[in-house]
């Protein structure tokens, strides 16, 4: 489903205002020590469990691989890179992650790693490398980002920086991958969570050097490759350096760290690398611009009919730790009993946005006051992320199952498009309910303007079934 970015921006803010977490900066690494068990350990605040991280990476990789021109898995070049990657990842003792390595047929010198283990290496990296140690250095560097959990640590800090408070607990319950994706939080291509800080790069350099050392490669090859990229790129630098900034004194840092390790003989360049380098040179890789153009040329999703998302007349009940609500039995619940939830028909939800459905979450106003004032504050937060969202008719008093509530009609642009590509108007209804502890439960009913009235009876039935603990 091809959705508009406006809804994705709104949903990104949704997550930001529904999580309360702490923040932690990367700590300075200790000197490297000999032995395969003596790896630096991931440190710093992280809201994600290992299992959640693996699931996030699996889903993000599935989405990314659909967009990228991958070299077939049975191609000798793919098999070669995967073999190097698995050998390097195997040097990390008791690794909990599931590493897999694929080659992207793109000419740019770039590579990236996703949470939990997926690593992607552009053909441009292979053609730019002078020997196997340099290629292994890039792969080891990406493995280090996975092992040190940089993506989810970065995500945790990014979200913590924007959050006032939350009442529904962590979003990171069951089904974390699909839920985060539906809330507009991306770990895939272009994600801000995969643009690393210099502290993260410094950690990846150290851990990458340790991996290379244990695998028998000269760790200095990783540094020499990165330095070569900077010299070749001039002031702009290759794409790789935009997401992997130089932490400064990279060569000195690695040399000092390696100096703590016993000297050893490193493996020399291999005949297999030379053959695979020739294979890579013989490919016709795409440019980033060509890949982007192909993505834009994909046919947009046509407008859905009501039959595609028609709610059942039979209802189920969701028993949440904070509320209870009934919903059509043919709609799905994304989330769990302690997280914000989205209830929607499968056809109305994509990895990027929600076109039809109901979002239920909460927040604690930064200023004490009336429910109307809290509703205005919430609307302001939504507007910061989606300037196109407009209030229609102001904040109005309402009653929901005998509870004091406020209602706001909103107008905006749906993530859907008509079959000929024209935008679709959206109509939303925001309901806020005051809780005894001063926090606010909010429910957002989402639908294209043309279908809102047909869904209104379902929305009203859900609202009347709402019970707040």
Coordinates of N, CA, C and O in Angstrom, one line a residue, residues 8 15 31 37 54 67 96 104 114 162 179 206 227 248 334 387-388 420 428 433 460:
X8 N 2.3 9.4 8.0 CA 3.5 8.9 8.6 C 4.1 9.9 9.6 O 4.5 9.5 10.7
X15 N 3.9 8.2 18.4 CA 4.7 7.4 19.3 C 5.5 8.3 20.2 O 5.7 8.0 21.4
X31 N 40.1 -0.3 26.8 CA 41.0 -0.9 25.8 C 40.7 -2.3 25.4 O 40.1 -3.1 26.2
X37 N 36.6 -14.0 23.8 CA 35.5 -13.7 24.8 C 35.6 -12.2 25.3 O 34.7 -11.7 25.9
X54 N 15.5 -8.1 17.0 CA 15.5 -9.1 15.9 C 14.3 -9.0 15.1 O 14.4 -9.0 13.8
X67 N 12.7 -2.9 -2.0 CA 13.0 -1.7 -2.7 C 14.4 -1.7 -3.4 O 14.6 -0.8 -4.3
X96 N 23.6 -13.2 20.1 CA 22.2 -13.4 20.2 C 21.5 -13.0 18.9 O 20.3 -13.2 18.8
X104 N 23.9 -5.4 -2.6 CA 23.0 -4.6 -3.3 C 23.7 -4.1 -4.6 O 24.8 -3.5 -4.6
X114 N 20.8 -3.3 9.8 CA 19.5 -3.1 10.5 C 19.5 -3.8 11.8 O 20.4 -4.7 12.1
X162 N 11.8 13.7 23.0 CA 10.6 14.4 22.6 C 9.4 14.2 23.5 O 8.3 14.7 23.3
X179 N 3.8 -3.1 14.9 CA 3.2 -2.0 15.6 C 4.0 -0.7 15.4 O 3.4 0.3 15.0
X206 N 36.1 0.4 17.1 CA 36.9 -0.4 18.1 C 36.4 -1.9 18.0 O 37.2 -2.8 18.0
X227 N 39.6 6.1 5.3 CA 40.4 7.3 4.9 C 40.4 7.5 3.4 O 40.4 8.7 2.9
X248 N 36.9 11.2 14.2 CA 38.1 11.9 14.5 C 39.2 11.1 15.0 O 39.0 10.2 15.8
X334 N -3.6 -3.9 16.8 CA -2.1 -3.8 16.8 C -1.7 -3.2 18.1 O -2.0 -2.1 18.4
X387 N 1.3 19.8 9.7 CA 0.7 21.2 9.6 C -0.6 21.2 8.8 O -1.4 22.2 8.9
X388 N -0.8 20.2 8.0 CA -2.1 20.2 7.2 C -3.3 19.8 8.0 O -4.4 20.0 7.5
X420 N -6.1 7.5 -10.2 CA -5.3 8.4 -11.1 C -4.4 9.3 -10.4 O -3.8 10.2 -11.0
X428 N -11.1 13.1 10.5 CA -10.8 12.5 11.7 C -11.7 13.0 12.8 O -12.1 14.2 12.8
X433 N -10.6 12.0 27.0 CA -11.3 11.6 28.2 C -10.3 11.9 29.4 O -9.2 11.4 29.4
X460 N -19.3 5.1 16.6 CA -20.1 5.5 17.7 C -20.3 4.3 18.6 O -20.3 4.4 19.9

